[in-house]
């Protein structure tokens, strides 16, 4: 069977006209379409601080960035800016490659913005056990260098850290240049506003991934999530809807992260806020789940070594059932979560 898929490589869209169903490409070609998907992802958030132009300062987005960090920072003194996924993951990986690593972050505890203080303390202890310094509750003031190369990181609280290399993990911003130029509506988070079916204000034009600010039938609010598994599943939903299925995107967002082989986490949610944390298992033993409740409903769940708990968590997040009267059962390892 002859394939009806044409892949255009090493080319970009320079002009996008959805009302005319036309896109102009960097190779001079013009293509037309009936339906289209914009999945332009996100760019790293770059910090504008004195010394930011020095060499040896890295951001991580592409494979080439990863290779540059490995070649430039392995076995050296490295300062990482940020306390979430990227900074923690890179610190763990570089430590395994012989680097001496220090984290500078706004949070008091690593990963606590997403997972709370109990879990954050666990992850931070894993990093510190392997020699990683963590400096929380502080922010970057400037970089200093010599001969055009980074040599020191200075914080606003006056901390001075010697550095042969720096890796910045300050989050991402959605890449909406093409969408903005096409006149698409942008949301409060900077993404492209979309329906529950991931369709934009222009019929037949869809978005997926980091730029999709969509009406979630799971969360009953508009959300935008920057994680590859979410983009992967949104692509499936868009494909169905391009075929006329009228399918709301109803997959509970899933996240994962590995701190070398010291700790691995999985998470479903995300919980925008919560007022109660229920721990199932033992944080001290490194095998636990944390269930995040908001006004009696499950908003998110974190698992370390207890992946099966997330199946029940997905069901409870989707059902919006109030479980505040069953928290003891939720925490009790002898309880079959399928009964809650």
CSV table of C-alpha atoms in Angstrom, one decimal:
chain,number,residue,atom,x,y,z
A,1,UNK,CA,0.0,0.0,0.0
A,2,UNK,CA,1.3,3.4,-0.9
A,3,UNK,CA,1.8,5.8,2.0
A,4,UNK,CA,-0.1,9.0,2.0
A,5,UNK,CA,2.3,10.6,4.5
A,6,UNK,CA,4.9,13.1,3.3
A,7,UNK,CA,7.6,14.2,5.7
A,8,UNK,CA,9.3,17.5,5.0
A,9,UNK,CA,12.6,17.7,6.8
A,10,UNK,CA,14.9,20.6,7.6
A,11,UNK,CA,12.2,23.1,6.8
A,12,UNK,CA,10.1,25.4,8.9
A,13,UNK,CA,6.8,27.3,8.5
A,14,UNK,CA,7.5,31.0,7.9
A,15,UNK,CA,3.9,32.2,7.5
A,16,UNK,CA,0.7,30.5,8.6
A,17,UNK,CA,-2.7,31.7,7.3
A,18,UNK,CA,-5.4,29.5,8.8
A,19,UNK,CA,-8.3,31.4,7.3
A,20,UNK,CA,-6.8,30.7,3.8
A,21,UNK,CA,-5.8,27.1,4.8
A,22,UNK,CA,-2.2,27.9,3.6
A,23,UNK,CA,1.3,27.7,5.0
A,24,UNK,CA,4.5,29.1,3.5
A,25,UNK,CA,7.7,27.2,4.2
A,26,UNK,CA,11.3,28.3,4.5
A,27,UNK,CA,12.2,26.4,1.3
A,28,UNK,CA,9.8,28.6,-0.7
A,29,UNK,CA,7.1,26.0,-0.9
A,30,UNK,CA,3.5,26.7,-0.2
A,31,UNK,CA,1.2,24.0,1.1
A,32,UNK,CA,-2.5,23.9,1.6
A,33,UNK,CA,-4.6,22.0,4.1
A,34,UNK,CA,-8.1,21.2,5.3
A,35,UNK,CA,-7.1,20.6,8.9
A,36,UNK,CA,-3.8,21.3,10.7
A,37,UNK,CA,-2.1,20.7,14.0
A,38,UNK,CA,0.3,23.1,15.7
A,39,UNK,CA,2.7,21.4,18.1
A,40,UNK,CA,5.5,23.9,18.4
A,41,UNK,CA,6.5,23.0,22.0
A,42,UNK,CA,8.3,25.3,24.3
A,43,UNK,CA,11.6,27.2,24.7
A,44,UNK,CA,13.6,27.4,27.8
A,45,UNK,CA,13.1,30.4,30.0
A,46,UNK,CA,16.4,32.4,29.8
A,47,UNK,CA,17.5,34.4,32.8
A,48,UNK,CA,18.5,38.0,32.3
A,49,UNK,CA,21.2,38.5,34.9
A,50,UNK,CA,24.7,40.1,34.8
A,51,UNK,CA,27.2,37.7,33.4
A,52,UNK,CA,24.7,35.6,31.5
A,53,UNK,CA,26.7,35.9,28.3
A,54,UNK,CA,29.7,34.0,29.8
A,55,UNK,CA,30.6,30.6,28.3
A,56,UNK,CA,30.1,27.5,30.3
A,57,UNK,CA,26.4,28.5,31.1
A,58,UNK,CA,24.0,25.9,29.7
A,59,UNK,CA,20.3,25.4,29.2
A,60,UNK,CA,18.8,21.9,28.5
A,61,UNK,CA,16.2,21.5,25.7
A,62,UNK,CA,17.7,19.4,22.9
A,63,UNK,CA,20.0,16.4,22.6
A,64,UNK,CA,22.8,18.7,21.5
A,65,UNK,CA,22.4,20.7,24.7
A,66,UNK,CA,22.7,17.4,26.6
A,67,UNK,CA,25.9,16.5,24.8
A,68,UNK,CA,27.3,19.9,25.5
A,69,UNK,CA,26.6,19.7,29.2
A,70,UNK,CA,28.1,16.2,29.4
A,71,UNK,CA,31.3,17.3,27.6
A,72,UNK,CA,31.7,20.6,29.4
A,73,UNK,CA,30.6,19.8,32.9
A,74,UNK,CA,31.5,16.2,33.7
A,75,UNK,CA,34.0,15.9,36.5
A,76,UNK,CA,33.9,19.6,37.3
A,77,UNK,CA,32.4,22.0,39.9
A,78,UNK,CA,28.8,22.7,38.6
A,79,UNK,CA,26.2,25.0,40.0
A,80,UNK,CA,22.6,24.3,38.9
A,81,UNK,CA,19.9,27.0,39.1
A,82,UNK,CA,16.5,25.7,39.9
A,83,UNK,CA,14.9,23.2,42.3
A,84,UNK,CA,12.6,21.2,40.0
A,85,UNK,CA,12.9,18.4,37.4
A,86,UNK,CA,15.7,19.6,35.1
A,87,UNK,CA,18.1,20.9,37.8
A,88,UNK,CA,17.6,17.9,40.1
A,89,UNK,CA,17.9,15.3,37.3
A,90,UNK,CA,21.0,17.0,35.8
A,91,UNK,CA,22.6,17.3,39.2
A,92,UNK,CA,22.2,13.6,39.9
A,93,UNK,CA,23.5,12.6,36.4
A,94,UNK,CA,26.5,14.9,36.6
A,95,UNK,CA,27.3,13.6,40.1
A,96,UNK,CA,27.4,10.1,38.7
A,97,UNK,CA,29.9,11.4,36.2
A,98,UNK,CA,32.2,12.8,38.9
A,99,UNK,CA,31.0,16.4,39.1
A,100,UNK,CA,30.7,18.3,42.3
A,101,UNK,CA,27.2,19.8,42.2
A,102,UNK,CA,25.4,22.6,44.1
A,103,UNK,CA,21.7,23.7,43.6
A,104,UNK,CA,20.5,27.3,44.1
A,105,UNK,CA,16.8,27.6,44.2
A,106,UNK,CA,13.9,29.7,45.2
A,107,UNK,CA,12.1,26.8,47.0
A,108,UNK,CA,13.1,25.8,50.5
A,109,UNK,CA,13.0,22.1,49.4
A,110,UNK,CA,13.6,20.5,46.0
A,111,UNK,CA,10.5,19.6,44.0
A,112,UNK,CA,8.3,20.9,46.8
A,113,UNK,CA,6.3,23.3,44.6
A,114,UNK,CA,4.8,20.3,42.9
A,115,UNK,CA,4.9,17.6,45.6
A,116,UNK,CA,4.8,19.4,48.9
A,117,UNK,CA,7.3,19.5,51.8
A,118,UNK,CA,7.1,15.9,52.8
A,119,UNK,CA,8.0,14.5,49.4
A,120,UNK,CA,10.4,17.4,48.7
A,121,UNK,CA,12.3,16.6,51.9
A,122,UNK,CA,12.7,13.0,50.7
A,123,UNK,CA,14.0,13.9,47.3
A,124,UNK,CA,16.4,16.5,48.7
A,125,UNK,CA,17.8,14.0,51.2
A,126,UNK,CA,18.5,11.6,48.3
A,127,UNK,CA,20.5,14.4,46.6
A,128,UNK,CA,22.3,15.4,49.7
A,129,UNK,CA,23.2,11.8,50.6
A,130,UNK,CA,25.2,11.7,47.3
A,131,UNK,CA,27.1,14.9,48.1
A,132,UNK,CA,25.0,17.5,46.3
A,133,UNK,CA,24.7,20.8,48.1
A,134,UNK,CA,21.3,22.4,48.2
A,135,UNK,CA,20.9,26.1,48.9
A,136,UNK,CA,17.2,26.8,49.1
A,137,UNK,CA,15.2,30.0,49.7
A,138,UNK,CA,17.7,32.0,47.6
A,139,UNK,CA,17.9,33.4,44.1
A,140,UNK,CA,20.5,34.2,41.5
A,141,UNK,CA,22.1,37.7,41.5
A,142,UNK,CA,24.9,37.4,38.9
A,143,UNK,CA,27.5,35.3,37.3
A,144,UNK,CA,31.2,36.2,37.4
A,145,UNK,CA,34.0,35.0,35.2
A,146,UNK,CA,37.5,35.4,33.8
A,147,UNK,CA,38.6,35.4,30.2
A,148,UNK,CA,35.0,35.1,29.1
A,149,UNK,CA,34.4,31.9,31.1
A,150,UNK,CA,32.1,31.4,34.1
A,151,UNK,CA,34.0,31.1,37.4
A,152,UNK,CA,31.5,32.0,40.1
A,153,UNK,CA,27.8,32.2,40.9
A,154,UNK,CA,26.6,34.9,43.3
A,155,UNK,CA,23.2,34.8,45.0
A,156,UNK,CA,21.1,37.7,46.2
A,157,UNK,CA,21.8,36.6,49.8
A,158,UNK,CA,25.5,36.9,49.2
A,159,UNK,CA,26.4,33.3,48.7
A,160,UNK,CA,29.4,32.8,46.4
A,161,UNK,CA,29.9,29.5,44.7
A,162,UNK,CA,32.9,28.6,42.6
A,163,UNK,CA,31.8,27.1,39.3
A,164,UNK,CA,33.4,25.6,36.2
A,165,UNK,CA,30.0,25.3,34.6
A,166,UNK,CA,26.4,26.2,35.2
A,167,UNK,CA,23.2,24.5,34.2
A,168,UNK,CA,20.0,26.6,34.4
A,169,UNK,CA,16.6,24.9,34.9
A,170,UNK,CA,14.2,27.8,35.2
A,171,UNK,CA,11.3,26.4,33.3
A,172,UNK,CA,9.9,26.9,29.8
A,173,UNK,CA,7.7,29.2,27.9
A,174,UNK,CA,5.4,28.0,25.1
A,175,UNK,CA,6.6,28.7,21.6
A,176,UNK,CA,3.6,30.5,20.2
A,177,UNK,CA,5.2,32.8,17.6
A,178,UNK,CA,3.5,31.0,14.8
A,179,UNK,CA,0.2,30.9,16.6
A,180,UNK,CA,0.3,34.6,17.5
A,181,UNK,CA,1.1,35.5,14.0
A,182,UNK,CA,-1.9,33.5,12.8
A,183,UNK,CA,-4.1,35.5,15.1
A,184,UNK,CA,-5.0,32.6,17.5
A,185,UNK,CA,-6.3,33.4,21.0
A,186,UNK,CA,-3.7,33.1,23.7
A,187,UNK,CA,-4.5,32.2,27.3
A,188,UNK,CA,-3.3,33.4,30.7
A,189,UNK,CA,-0.5,30.9,30.8
A,190,UNK,CA,0.8,32.0,27.4
A,191,UNK,CA,-0.5,29.0,25.5
A,192,UNK,CA,-3.0,28.7,22.7
A,193,UNK,CA,-6.6,28.5,23.9
A,194,UNK,CA,-8.3,25.3,22.8
A,195,UNK,CA,-11.5,23.4,23.5
A,196,UNK,CA,-11.7,20.0,25.3
A,197,UNK,CA,-11.2,18.5,21.9
A,198,UNK,CA,-7.9,20.5,21.5
A,199,UNK,CA,-9.4,22.6,18.7
A,200,UNK,CA,-8.6,26.3,18.6
A,201,UNK,CA,-10.9,29.2,17.8
A,202,UNK,CA,-10.3,28.4,14.1
A,203,UNK,CA,-12.4,25.3,13.1
A,204,UNK,CA,-10.2,22.5,11.9
A,205,UNK,CA,-7.0,23.9,13.5
A,206,UNK,CA,-5.7,22.0,16.5
A,207,UNK,CA,-2.9,22.3,19.1
A,208,UNK,CA,-1.2,19.7,21.2
A,209,UNK,CA,1.7,19.6,23.7
A,210,UNK,CA,3.3,22.4,25.6
A,211,UNK,CA,1.3,25.2,23.8
A,212,UNK,CA,-2.2,23.7,24.4
A,213,UNK,CA,-4.1,25.7,27.0
A,214,UNK,CA,-7.2,23.5,26.8
A,215,UNK,CA,-10.5,22.9,28.6
A,216,UNK,CA,-9.9,19.8,30.6
A,217,UNK,CA,-12.9,17.5,31.2
A,218,UNK,CA,-10.8,15.8,33.8
A,219,UNK,CA,-10.0,18.9,35.8
A,220,UNK,CA,-13.1,20.9,35.0
A,221,UNK,CA,-10.8,23.9,34.3
A,222,UNK,CA,-8.4,25.1,31.6
A,223,UNK,CA,-4.9,23.7,32.0
A,224,UNK,CA,-1.6,23.7,30.1
A,225,UNK,CA,1.0,21.0,30.8
A,226,UNK,CA,4.6,20.8,29.6
A,227,UNK,CA,5.5,17.2,29.7
A,228,UNK,CA,6.2,14.8,26.8
A,229,UNK,CA,3.7,12.1,27.9
A,230,UNK,CA,0.9,14.7,27.8
A,231,UNK,CA,1.9,15.8,24.3
A,232,UNK,CA,2.1,12.2,23.2
A,233,UNK,CA,-1.5,11.5,24.3
A,234,UNK,CA,-2.8,14.8,23.1
A,235,UNK,CA,-1.5,13.9,19.6
A,236,UNK,CA,-3.7,10.8,19.7
A,237,UNK,CA,-6.7,12.8,20.6
A,238,UNK,CA,-6.1,15.3,17.8
A,239,UNK,CA,-5.7,12.5,15.3
A,240,UNK,CA,-9.1,11.1,16.3
A,241,UNK,CA,-10.7,14.5,16.1
A,242,UNK,CA,-9.2,15.2,12.7
A,243,UNK,CA,-11.0,12.1,11.6
A,244,UNK,CA,-14.3,13.5,13.0
A,245,UNK,CA,-14.5,11.5,16.2
A,246,UNK,CA,-15.4,14.5,18.4
A,247,UNK,CA,-13.4,13.1,21.3
A,248,UNK,CA,-12.7,15.2,24.4
A,249,UNK,CA,-9.1,14.8,25.7
A,250,UNK,CA,-9.8,12.8,28.9
A,251,UNK,CA,-6.4,11.3,29.7
A,252,UNK,CA,-5.2,12.2,33.2
A,253,UNK,CA,-1.7,13.8,32.8
A,254,UNK,CA,1.2,11.6,33.8
A,255,UNK,CA,4.7,12.7,34.8
A,256,UNK,CA,7.9,10.8,35.7
A,257,UNK,CA,11.4,11.7,36.8
A,258,UNK,CA,14.6,9.8,37.7
A,259,UNK,CA,17.3,11.1,40.0
A,260,UNK,CA,19.9,8.7,38.6
A,261,UNK,CA,19.1,5.4,40.2
A,262,UNK,CA,18.7,7.0,43.6
A,263,UNK,CA,15.0,7.6,43.4
A,264,UNK,CA,12.3,7.4,40.7
A,265,UNK,CA,9.0,9.2,40.9
A,266,UNK,CA,5.7,9.0,39.0
A,267,UNK,CA,2.8,11.4,39.3
A,268,UNK,CA,-0.7,12.0,38.0
A,269,UNK,CA,-2.6,15.2,38.3
A,270,UNK,CA,-1.5,17.9,38.3
A,271,UNK,CA,-2.9,19.3,41.5
A,272,UNK,CA,-3.2,23.1,41.2
A,273,UNK,CA,-3.6,23.2,45.0
A,274,UNK,CA,-4.4,20.9,47.9
A,275,UNK,CA,-5.3,21.1,51.6
A,276,UNK,CA,-4.5,17.6,52.7
A,277,UNK,CA,-1.7,15.0,52.0
A,278,UNK,CA,-2.3,11.3,52.7
A,279,UNK,CA,0.8,9.1,52.8
A,280,UNK,CA,0.5,5.4,51.9
A,281,UNK,CA,3.6,3.4,52.6
A,282,UNK,CA,6.8,4.7,54.2
A,283,UNK,CA,8.7,7.8,53.1
A,284,UNK,CA,11.6,6.7,55.4
A,285,UNK,CA,11.9,3.4,53.5
A,286,UNK,CA,11.6,5.1,50.1
A,287,UNK,CA,8.5,3.3,49.0
A,288,UNK,CA,5.4,5.4,49.3
A,289,UNK,CA,2.5,7.3,47.6
A,290,UNK,CA,1.2,10.7,48.5
A,291,UNK,CA,-2.4,11.5,47.7
A,292,UNK,CA,-3.2,15.2,47.4
A,293,UNK,CA,-6.8,16.1,48.4
A,294,UNK,CA,-8.5,19.4,47.6
A,295,UNK,CA,-11.8,20.0,49.5
A,296,UNK,CA,-12.2,16.2,49.8
A,297,UNK,CA,-11.5,15.3,46.2
A,298,UNK,CA,-8.3,13.7,44.9
A,299,UNK,CA,-6.4,16.3,42.9
A,300,UNK,CA,-3.1,14.5,42.3
A,301,UNK,CA,-1.0,11.5,43.4
A,302,UNK,CA,2.8,10.9,43.7
A,303,UNK,CA,4.3,7.4,43.7
A,304,UNK,CA,7.8,6.3,44.6
A,305,UNK,CA,8.0,2.6,44.2
A,306,UNK,CA,4.3,2.1,44.3
A,307,UNK,CA,3.2,2.5,40.7
A,308,UNK,CA,0.0,0.4,41.1
A,309,UNK,CA,-1.4,3.1,43.4
A,310,UNK,CA,-1.7,5.4,40.4
A,311,UNK,CA,-4.4,3.3,38.7
A,312,UNK,CA,-6.7,4.0,41.6
A,313,UNK,CA,-5.6,7.7,41.7
A,314,UNK,CA,-6.5,8.2,38.0
A,315,UNK,CA,-10.0,6.8,38.6
A,316,UNK,CA,-10.6,9.0,41.7
A,317,UNK,CA,-9.3,12.1,40.0
A,318,UNK,CA,-11.6,11.5,37.0
A,319,UNK,CA,-14.7,10.6,39.2
A,320,UNK,CA,-14.4,13.7,41.4
A,321,UNK,CA,-15.8,11.6,44.2
A,322,UNK,CA,-15.4,13.0,47.7
A,323,UNK,CA,-13.1,10.7,49.7
A,324,UNK,CA,-12.4,12.9,52.8
A,325,UNK,CA,-14.2,10.3,55.0
A,326,UNK,CA,-12.0,7.5,53.7
A,327,UNK,CA,-8.5,8.9,54.2
A,328,UNK,CA,-7.7,6.2,56.9
A,329,UNK,CA,-8.4,3.5,54.4
A,330,UNK,CA,-6.4,5.3,51.7
A,331,UNK,CA,-3.4,5.3,54.0
A,332,UNK,CA,-3.8,1.7,55.2
A,333,UNK,CA,-1.7,-0.7,53.2
A,334,UNK,CA,-4.1,-3.5,53.9
A,335,UNK,CA,-6.9,-1.7,52.0
A,336,UNK,CA,-7.6,-2.7,48.4
A,337,UNK,CA,-7.6,0.7,46.7
A,338,UNK,CA,-10.1,-0.6,44.1
A,339,UNK,CA,-12.7,-0.6,46.9
A,340,UNK,CA,-12.4,3.2,47.6
